[in-house]
Short mmCIF file of C-alpha atoms in Angstrom, two decimals:
data_model
loop_
_atom_site.label_atom_id
_atom_site.label_comp_id
_atom_site.label_asym_id
_atom_site.label_seq_id
_atom_site.Cartn_x
_atom_site.Cartn_y
_atom_site.Cartn_z
CA MET A 7 0.00 0.00 0.00
CA PHE A 8 1.19 3.50 -0.80
CA PHE A 9 0.21 6.91 0.53
CA ILE A 10 1.08 10.26 -0.98
CA SER A 11 0.20 13.76 0.21
CA ILE A 12 1.28 17.34 -0.31
CA ALA A 13 0.81 18.75 3.20
CA ASP A 14 1.81 17.98 6.78
CA ALA A 15 -0.62 18.57 9.64
CA LEU A 16 -0.78 19.41 13.33
CA LEU A 17 -2.35 17.24 16.00
CA LYS A 18 -5.81 16.96 17.50
CA PRO A 19 -7.43 20.14 18.79
CA ASN A 20 -10.10 19.11 21.27
CA MET A 21 -13.39 19.96 19.51
CA SER A 22 -16.68 18.27 18.67
CA TRP A 23 -17.10 17.10 15.05
CA TYR A 24 -20.86 17.34 14.93
CA LYS A 25 -20.97 21.05 15.80
CA LEU A 26 -19.36 21.69 12.42
CA LEU A 27 -21.88 19.92 10.23
CA ALA A 28 -24.04 22.95 9.56
CA SER A 29 -21.11 25.05 8.35
CA VAL A 30 -19.69 22.60 5.81
CA GLN A 31 -20.60 23.26 2.18
CA CYS A 32 -21.73 21.27 -0.87
CA TYR A 33 -20.88 20.97 -4.57
CA GLY A 34 -21.62 24.08 -6.59
CA GLY A 35 -22.96 26.42 -3.94
CA LYS A 36 -23.63 27.15 -0.31
CA GLY A 37 -25.46 24.56 1.73
CA TYR A 38 -24.87 21.28 3.55
CA ASN A 39 -22.23 18.68 2.81
CA PRO A 40 -23.88 15.38 1.76
CA LEU A 41 -21.05 13.32 3.25
CA ALA A 42 -21.35 15.07 6.62
CA LYS A 43 -25.10 14.57 6.45
CA LEU A 44 -24.60 10.83 5.92
CA ILE A 45 -22.14 10.54 8.81
CA GLU A 46 -24.58 12.34 11.11
CA ALA A 47 -27.48 10.09 10.03
CA GLN A 48 -25.51 6.86 10.37
CA LYS A 49 -23.86 7.50 13.74
CA SER A 50 -27.02 6.66 15.69
CA LYS A 51 -27.24 3.27 13.96
CA ARG A 52 -23.81 2.04 15.06
CA PRO A 53 -22.36 0.66 18.28
CA SER A 54 -19.80 2.87 20.01
CA THR A 55 -17.01 0.40 19.20
CA PHE A 56 -16.52 -0.30 15.52
CA ARG A 57 -12.85 -1.09 15.03
CA ASN A 58 -13.49 -4.68 13.87
CA GLU A 59 -16.47 -4.05 11.61
CA VAL A 60 -16.22 -5.86 8.25
CA LEU A 61 -18.63 -5.63 5.32
CA ASN A 62 -20.79 -8.76 5.25
CA VAL A 63 -21.51 -9.74 1.65
CA GLU A 64 -22.63 -13.05 0.19
CA TYR A 65 -20.76 -14.02 -2.95
CA SER A 66 -22.75 -15.73 -5.68
CA PRO A 67 -23.15 -15.70 -9.49
CA VAL A 68 -24.99 -12.65 -10.86
CA PHE A 69 -27.38 -11.81 -13.66
CA VAL A 70 -25.73 -11.74 -17.10
CA GLY A 71 -27.83 -10.46 -20.00
CA SER A 72 -27.33 -10.66 -23.73
CA GLN A 73 -25.05 -7.86 -24.95
CA ASP A 74 -25.35 -8.56 -28.69
CA GLY A 75 -25.11 -5.37 -30.74
CA LEU A 76 -25.13 -3.08 -27.72
CA LYS A 77 -21.51 -1.96 -28.03
CA ASP A 78 -22.09 -0.59 -31.53
CA ALA A 79 -25.32 1.06 -30.38
CA ASP A 80 -23.45 2.79 -27.55
CA LYS A 81 -20.84 4.40 -29.82
CA VAL A 82 -20.83 8.20 -29.48
CA GLU A 83 -19.89 9.68 -32.82
CA SER A 84 -19.40 13.16 -31.38
CA LEU A 85 -20.65 15.13 -28.41
CA PRO A 86 -22.41 18.47 -29.10
CA GLY A 87 -19.86 21.27 -29.05
CA GLN A 88 -16.95 18.85 -29.07
CA PRO A 89 -13.70 20.40 -30.35
CA ASP A 90 -12.02 19.09 -33.47
CA GLY A 91 -9.03 16.80 -33.20
CA ALA A 92 -10.23 14.12 -30.75
CA THR A 93 -8.64 10.85 -31.87
CA PHE A 94 -10.16 8.44 -29.34
CA ASP A 95 -13.44 6.53 -29.38
CA GLN A 96 -16.13 7.14 -26.78
CA TYR A 97 -19.21 5.19 -25.76
CA SER A 98 -22.10 5.70 -23.38
CA GLY A 99 -25.33 3.98 -22.49
CA TYR A 100 -27.03 1.69 -20.00
CA VAL A 101 -26.21 -1.70 -18.54
CA THR A 102 -29.10 -3.57 -16.94
CA VAL A 103 -28.18 -5.00 -13.54
CA ASP A 104 -31.65 -6.23 -12.54
CA PRO A 105 -34.18 -6.93 -15.33
CA VAL A 106 -36.99 -7.74 -12.90
CA ALA A 107 -36.76 -4.43 -11.06
CA GLY A 108 -35.84 -2.57 -14.26
CA ARG A 109 -32.63 -1.26 -12.74
CA ALA A 110 -29.97 0.04 -15.13
CA LEU A 111 -26.73 1.94 -14.59
CA PHE A 112 -25.40 4.60 -16.95
CA TYR A 113 -21.77 4.67 -18.05
CA TYR A 114 -19.45 6.83 -20.13
CA PHE A 115 -16.33 5.25 -21.63
CA ALA A 116 -13.40 7.19 -23.11
CA GLN A 117 -10.88 4.92 -24.77
CA SER A 118 -7.21 5.80 -24.93
CA GLU A 119 -5.41 6.23 -28.23
CA ASN A 120 -3.64 2.94 -27.44
CA SER A 121 -6.86 1.22 -26.48
CA SER A 122 -5.71 -2.25 -27.52
CA SER A 123 -2.88 -2.33 -24.98
CA ASP A 124 -3.60 0.21 -22.24
CA PRO A 125 -5.30 -0.96 -19.02
CA LEU A 126 -8.97 -0.52 -18.18
CA VAL A 127 -9.72 1.84 -15.28
CA LEU A 128 -13.06 2.38 -13.53
CA TRP A 129 -13.62 5.78 -11.88
CA LEU A 130 -16.17 6.30 -9.09
CA ASN A 131 -17.28 9.46 -7.30
CA GLY A 132 -19.02 9.13 -3.98
CA VAL A 133 -20.57 11.37 -1.27
CA PRO A 134 -22.84 9.07 -1.77
CA GLY A 135 -25.32 10.08 -4.45
CA CYS A 136 -23.02 12.11 -6.73
CA SER A 137 -22.26 11.54 -10.39
CA SER A 138 -19.00 9.99 -11.58
CA PHE A 139 -19.76 11.23 -15.09
CA GLY A 140 -20.53 14.88 -14.36
CA ASN A 141 -18.15 15.36 -11.44
CA GLY A 142 -15.45 12.90 -12.45
CA ALA A 143 -15.36 12.90 -16.24
CA MET A 144 -16.68 16.39 -17.08
CA MET A 145 -15.20 18.35 -14.17
CA GLU A 146 -12.04 16.55 -13.12
CA LEU A 147 -10.20 14.00 -15.26
CA GLY A 148 -12.18 13.23 -18.41
CA PRO A 149 -11.23 14.20 -21.97
CA PHE A 150 -13.43 17.33 -22.13
CA ARG A 151 -14.34 20.39 -20.08
CA VAL A 152 -17.65 22.24 -20.41
CA ASN A 153 -17.10 25.87 -21.36
CA SER A 154 -18.86 28.75 -19.61
CA ASP A 155 -21.53 28.94 -22.35
CA GLY A 156 -22.84 25.54 -21.24
CA LYS A 157 -22.95 24.48 -24.90
CA THR A 158 -19.40 23.81 -26.07
CA LEU A 159 -16.50 21.70 -24.85
CA SER A 160 -12.75 22.18 -24.70
CA GLN A 161 -10.16 19.44 -24.62
CA ASN A 162 -8.46 18.51 -21.35
CA LYS A 163 -4.85 17.82 -22.28
CA TYR A 164 -4.29 16.21 -18.88
CA ALA A 165 -7.16 13.73 -19.23
CA TRP A 166 -6.54 10.32 -17.75
CA ASN A 167 -7.46 8.57 -20.97
CA ASN A 168 -3.99 9.66 -22.11
CA GLU A 169 -2.81 6.71 -20.02
CA ALA A 170 -5.73 4.29 -19.79
CA ASN A 171 -9.15 3.35 -21.10
CA MET A 172 -11.39 5.26 -18.68
CA LEU A 173 -14.80 3.95 -17.62
CA PHE A 174 -17.08 6.24 -15.58
CA LEU A 175 -20.07 4.69 -13.78
CA GLU A 176 -23.04 6.58 -12.33
CA SER A 177 -23.92 4.49 -9.30
CA PRO A 178 -26.17 3.56 -7.58
CA ALA A 179 -29.49 3.74 -9.45
CA GLY A 180 -30.95 7.21 -9.07
CA VAL A 181 -27.60 8.96 -9.51
CA GLY A 182 -27.15 10.97 -12.70
CA PHE A 183 -28.77 9.16 -15.62
CA SER A 184 -28.95 5.77 -13.84
CA TYR A 185 -32.46 4.67 -12.92
CA SER A 186 -34.81 1.94 -11.73
CA ASN A 187 -38.44 1.20 -12.54
CA THR A 188 -38.86 0.11 -8.90
CA THR A 189 -38.98 3.08 -6.53
CA SER A 190 -37.83 1.01 -3.54
CA ASP A 191 -34.46 0.60 -5.30
CA TYR A 192 -33.69 4.21 -4.43
CA VAL A 193 -33.47 3.19 -0.78
CA THR A 194 -30.05 1.60 -0.93
CA GLY A 195 -26.63 1.42 0.72
CA ASP A 196 -23.08 0.11 0.54
CA THR A 197 -23.92 -3.57 0.07
CA LYS A 198 -26.35 -3.14 -2.82
CA THR A 199 -24.10 -0.54 -4.46
CA ALA A 200 -21.17 -2.97 -4.48
CA GLU A 201 -23.34 -5.79 -5.82
CA ASP A 202 -24.77 -3.65 -8.62
CA ALA A 203 -21.35 -2.29 -9.58
CA TYR A 204 -20.03 -5.84 -9.82
CA THR A 205 -23.00 -6.94 -11.91
CA PHE A 206 -22.45 -3.90 -14.13
CA LEU A 207 -18.81 -4.86 -14.69
CA ILE A 208 -19.60 -8.47 -15.56
CA ASN A 209 -22.18 -7.38 -18.14
CA TRP A 210 -20.07 -4.50 -19.46
CA LEU A 211 -17.19 -6.91 -20.08
CA GLU A 212 -19.58 -9.12 -22.06
CA ARG A 213 -20.43 -6.04 -24.14
CA PHE A 214 -16.73 -5.15 -24.55
CA PRO A 215 -15.11 -8.61 -24.56
CA GLU A 216 -11.73 -7.28 -25.71
CA TYR A 217 -11.23 -6.00 -22.14
CA GLN A 218 -12.07 -9.24 -20.33
CA THR A 219 -8.43 -10.18 -19.75
CA ARG A 220 -7.03 -6.65 -19.62
CA ASP A 221 -5.33 -5.31 -16.47
CA PHE A 222 -8.11 -3.63 -14.47
CA PHE A 223 -7.85 -0.87 -11.86
CA ILE A 224 -10.45 0.99 -9.78
CA THR A 225 -9.98 4.66 -8.87
CA GLY A 226 -12.13 7.31 -7.25
CA GLU A 227 -12.53 9.80 -4.43
CA SER A 228 -14.45 10.74 -1.29
CA TYR A 229 -17.14 8.16 -0.41
CA ALA A 230 -15.60 5.93 -3.06
CA GLY A 231 -13.35 5.17 -0.09
CA HIS A 232 -16.24 2.82 0.74
CA TYR A 233 -17.28 1.90 -2.79
CA ILE A 234 -13.85 0.89 -4.07
CA PRO A 235 -12.59 -1.45 -1.29
CA GLN A 236 -15.99 -3.13 -1.10
CA LEU A 237 -16.18 -3.63 -4.88
CA ALA A 238 -12.58 -4.88 -4.98
CA GLN A 239 -13.36 -7.32 -2.19
CA LEU A 240 -16.41 -8.58 -4.06
CA ILE A 241 -14.41 -9.00 -7.28
CA LEU A 242 -11.68 -11.02 -5.58
CA HIS A 243 -14.18 -13.28 -3.85
CA ASN A 244 -16.28 -13.81 -6.97
CA ASN A 245 -13.18 -14.49 -9.07
CA LYS A 246 -13.09 -17.80 -7.22
CA ILE A 247 -16.38 -18.83 -8.87
CA THR A 248 -15.31 -20.75 -11.95
CA ASN A 249 -18.44 -20.16 -14.06
CA GLN A 250 -18.26 -16.36 -13.63
CA THR A 251 -16.06 -13.94 -15.58
CA VAL A 252 -12.72 -13.44 -13.84
CA ILE A 253 -11.89 -9.73 -13.56
CA ASN A 254 -8.15 -9.12 -13.76
CA LEU A 255 -8.00 -6.67 -10.84
CA LYS A 256 -4.50 -5.29 -10.36
CA GLY A 257 -5.00 -2.38 -7.99
CA ILE A 258 -7.09 0.39 -6.46
CA ALA A 259 -6.35 4.08 -5.86
CA ILE A 260 -8.55 6.35 -3.74
CA GLY A 261 -8.11 10.10 -3.38
CA ASN A 262 -9.18 12.03 -0.27
CA ALA A 263 -10.99 8.88 0.71
CA TYR A 264 -13.58 8.52 3.47
CA VAL A 265 -12.59 5.15 4.90
CA ASP A 266 -13.03 5.53 8.64
CA GLN A 267 -15.43 7.65 10.67
CA GLU A 268 -13.21 8.12 13.69
CA THR A 269 -10.21 9.41 11.74
CA GLN A 270 -12.54 11.53 9.60
CA ASN A 271 -13.81 13.23 12.74
CA PHE A 272 -10.58 14.32 14.39
CA GLY A 273 -8.57 14.49 11.15
CA ALA A 274 -10.96 17.12 9.80
CA PHE A 275 -10.50 19.28 12.89
CA ASP A 276 -6.73 19.07 12.59
CA TYR A 277 -7.00 20.26 9.02
CA TYR A 278 -9.34 23.15 9.74
CA TRP A 279 -7.28 24.34 12.70
CA SER A 280 -3.86 23.96 11.00
CA HIS A 281 -5.13 25.85 7.91
CA ALA A 282 -6.40 28.76 10.04
CA LEU A 283 -10.05 27.99 9.33
CA LEU A 284 -10.81 27.62 13.05
CA SER A 285 -9.53 29.19 16.23
CA ASP A 286 -9.05 27.29 19.48
CA GLU A 287 -12.39 28.62 20.71
CA GLN A 288 -14.66 28.95 17.66
CA VAL A 289 -16.27 25.97 15.88
CA ASP A 290 -17.63 27.76 12.86
CA LEU A 291 -16.02 27.64 9.42
CA GLY A 292 -18.14 30.36 7.84
CA ASP A 293 -18.75 30.53 4.10
CA ILE A 294 -15.93 28.39 2.73
CA PHE A 295 -16.08 26.15 -0.33
CA LEU A 296 -14.63 23.08 1.36
CA TYR A 297 -13.94 21.09 -1.81
CA ASP A 298 -11.24 23.70 -2.54
CA ILE A 299 -10.66 25.89 0.49
CA TYR A 300 -8.84 28.60 -1.49
CA ALA A 301 -11.48 28.86 -4.22
CA PRO A 302 -14.05 31.67 -4.30
CA TRP A 303 -17.77 30.97 -4.44
CA CYS A 304 -19.30 30.90 -7.90
CA ASP A 305 -21.81 33.64 -7.04
CA SER A 306 -19.11 35.99 -5.81
CA SER A 307 -16.53 35.38 -8.54
CA SER A 308 -18.62 35.46 -11.73
CA GLY A 309 -16.70 32.51 -13.08
CA SER A 310 -13.22 33.76 -12.22
CA PRO A 311 -10.72 30.91 -11.73
CA SER A 312 -9.38 30.15 -8.25
CA THR A 313 -5.71 30.11 -7.32
CA SER A 314 -5.62 26.53 -8.62
CA GLY A 315 -6.99 27.60 -12.02
CA PHE A 316 -10.34 25.92 -11.37
CA ASP A 317 -13.48 27.86 -12.33
CA PRO A 318 -15.83 27.62 -9.31
CA CYS A 319 -18.86 27.91 -11.62
CA THR A 320 -17.93 24.74 -13.53
CA ASP A 321 -20.68 22.79 -11.80
CA SER A 322 -23.38 25.06 -13.27
CA TYR A 323 -21.88 24.80 -16.77
CA ILE A 324 -22.00 21.00 -16.55
CA ASP A 325 -25.57 21.05 -15.28
CA THR A 326 -26.67 23.18 -18.26
CA TYR A 327 -24.81 21.00 -20.75
CA LEU A 328 -26.00 17.59 -19.50
CA ASN A 329 -29.61 18.73 -19.31
CA ALA A 330 -29.67 19.78 -22.98
CA GLN A 331 -31.83 17.40 -25.01
CA LEU A 332 -29.31 17.21 -27.87
CA VAL A 333 -26.56 16.20 -25.44
CA GLN A 334 -28.71 13.52 -23.81
CA THR A 335 -29.62 12.14 -27.23
CA SER A 336 -25.96 11.90 -28.23
CA LEU A 337 -25.23 10.08 -24.96
CA HIS A 338 -28.08 7.60 -25.60
CA VAL A 339 -30.06 8.66 -22.56
CA THR A 340 -33.18 6.61 -23.24
CA VAL A 341 -35.47 7.53 -20.36
CA PRO A 342 -36.82 10.98 -21.31
CA PRO A 343 -37.47 13.33 -19.78
CA LYS A 344 -34.43 12.70 -17.58
CA SER A 345 -33.20 15.59 -15.49
CA TRP A 346 -29.54 15.22 -14.65
CA ALA A 347 -28.15 16.51 -11.35
CA SER A 348 -24.65 16.55 -9.92
CA CYS A 349 -25.85 14.87 -6.72
CA ASN A 350 -29.09 13.17 -5.67
CA ASP A 351 -29.96 14.24 -2.13
CA GLU A 352 -32.73 11.65 -1.82
CA ILE A 353 -30.30 8.79 -2.40
CA ASN A 354 -28.00 10.18 0.28
CA GLY A 355 -30.85 10.69 2.72
CA GLN A 356 -32.11 7.12 2.38
CA TRP A 357 -28.77 5.32 2.67
CA THR A 358 -29.35 2.10 4.61
CA ASP A 359 -25.91 0.73 5.43
CA SER A 360 -22.56 2.46 5.82
CA PRO A 361 -19.92 0.71 7.94
CA ALA A 362 -18.13 3.12 10.25
CA THR A 363 -14.83 1.76 8.94
CA VAL A 364 -13.67 -0.15 5.87
CA LEU A 365 -10.10 -0.42 7.15
CA PRO A 366 -10.52 -4.19 7.80
CA VAL A 367 -11.56 -4.56 4.15
CA ILE A 368 -8.47 -2.63 3.06
CA GLN A 369 -6.32 -4.88 5.25
CA GLU A 370 -7.84 -7.93 3.55
CA LEU A 371 -7.10 -6.43 0.14
CA MET A 372 -3.50 -5.69 1.15
CA SER A 373 -3.00 -9.36 1.91
CA SER A 374 -4.33 -10.28 -1.56
CA GLY A 375 -1.33 -8.77 -3.33
CA ILE A 376 -3.10 -6.08 -5.37
CA SER A 377 -1.70 -2.55 -5.39
CA ILE A 378 -3.44 -0.13 -2.99
CA TRP A 379 -2.81 3.62 -3.08
CA LEU A 380 -4.39 6.15 -0.73
CA TYR A 381 -3.56 9.67 -1.86
CA SER A 382 -4.71 13.15 -0.92
CA GLY A 383 -4.65 16.67 -2.27
CA ASP A 384 -4.10 19.35 0.32
CA THR A 385 -6.92 21.82 -0.43
CA ASP A 386 -9.90 19.48 0.04
CA GLY A 387 -11.52 20.26 3.36
CA VAL A 388 -14.31 17.67 3.10
CA VAL A 389 -12.09 14.59 3.40
CA PRO A 390 -8.78 16.30 4.23
CA VAL A 391 -5.27 14.92 3.90
CA THR A 392 -5.05 14.57 7.69
CA THR A 393 -7.90 12.05 7.77
CA THR A 394 -5.99 9.83 5.34
CA ARG A 395 -2.78 10.06 7.37
CA PHE A 396 -4.56 9.03 10.56
CA ALA A 397 -6.43 6.19 8.80
CA ILE A 398 -3.14 4.79 7.53
CA ASP A 399 -1.74 4.97 11.07
CA TYR A 400 -4.64 2.76 12.16
CA LEU A 401 -3.58 0.14 9.61
CA GLN A 402 -0.23 -0.19 11.42
CA THR A 403 1.69 -0.96 8.25
CA SER A 404 5.47 -1.01 7.98
CA VAL A 405 7.27 1.72 6.00
CA LYS A 406 9.20 0.45 2.97
CA THR A 407 10.12 3.85 1.47
CA GLN A 408 10.53 6.89 3.70
CA TRP A 409 8.61 10.08 2.91
CA TYR A 410 10.15 12.29 0.24
CA PRO A 411 9.01 15.29 -1.85
CA TRP A 412 8.11 14.59 -5.47
CA TYR A 413 7.97 16.97 -8.39
CA THR A 414 6.42 17.45 -11.79
CA ARG A 415 6.06 20.43 -14.08
CA GLY A 416 2.73 22.19 -14.52
CA GLY A 417 -0.32 22.78 -12.34
CA ARG A 418 -2.63 20.44 -10.46
CA PRO A 419 -4.13 18.56 -13.44
CA SER A 420 -0.64 17.67 -14.68
CA ARG A 421 0.36 16.53 -11.20
CA ALA A 422 -2.73 14.35 -10.95
CA LEU A 423 -1.92 12.77 -14.33
CA ALA A 424 1.67 12.14 -13.24
CA LEU A 425 0.43 10.48 -10.06
CA PHE A 426 -2.02 8.35 -12.06
CA SER A 427 0.72 7.30 -14.50
CA SER A 428 2.94 6.23 -11.60
CA PHE A 429 0.12 4.24 -10.07
CA LEU A 430 -0.54 2.32 -13.28
CA ALA A 431 3.17 1.62 -13.71
CA GLY A 432 3.53 0.46 -10.12
CA GLU A 433 6.22 3.07 -9.48
CA LEU A 434 6.59 5.90 -6.99
CA PRO A 435 6.36 9.46 -8.39
CA PRO A 436 9.67 11.11 -9.40
CA SER A 437 11.77 12.46 -6.55
CA ASN A 438 13.28 15.23 -8.68
CA GLU A 439 12.08 17.44 -11.49
CA ASN A 440 13.31 16.52 -14.96
#
């Protein structure tokens, strides 16, 4: 297992986590933080001691439907407003995971230019209830960015499909364009989300059989700190079933990952206090965009970029773009009228199971031999770098390579791509700038 961060932190001011919930903010504007809301809702359902909690999942063969002709039908010839010069293929559409309930998950797939040899990587956003397509692909690491007109796209030269075939899944049903014909499916949790994601993968690999033996990695952020270890665990267990497709899982990487409630609680305080967001006496963060603590609010900046170069109004541009009928048609959104949203608050509010820690699952995965990276950026105040450092301390792992600074040219997107490239290669980032 490997951990990388950009910031050090101070230790444990004595404050109460739950007093802060009302002051933490959400994607795209002022309001509550869905992750903090989930933690608050789940804490009353758990015993006070949770160090040995392990996800309890039964492993059995899953539904596999006919995928004949669906790959060709999912081909996206061009997205509206797409710039000229894109030389990769892209696909999007639905994969049915439960035909009885009518439950189907939406995906977007951006192949690399070397698609026949590069690995396959699944990306998941979390919270839970937030879109991996809109937030992951369109805002963070996908091939395109939505321009401020909400109609055209620009190319992201630091897109992760420069290094891998990138698959973005909107999960669970009710998130983004994913849906179910059974309303009770929208009351869900960790266990069902892992099961559906696994069923999605098995069926998707039937639709794209050229990737069935390809090296496979899972990446993501935030509440994907739950999604990814649980899905990886399910894959490794189900790989033992001989009549089921074997997924060639090689590793997982989770950024600013929520993996443990206890370390999230006091690690967040350390971050707020050490970054001068709190005093020793006051437990009130004020109006701060916690997904990038140095970024201005969209409504106060009129689309001006933050110190990181990120436009804080990007979320509204994406919302406009993905709700355009022409865009939905090009993406093969087949359940009109379908209103897309960055996050689904109802899914978050009805979450049924969320273990207070997935560290035992991570420990199990470490013993399996796959590569496990926990990494953190230093301006995310929702799941700060300090929470990851403390969670790794709880794992009580030995240190093989001592901490060192690493360098790469360019801004944050280029650094993220360099980190991703190192992860896929199984190498540590460069210790000096070339």
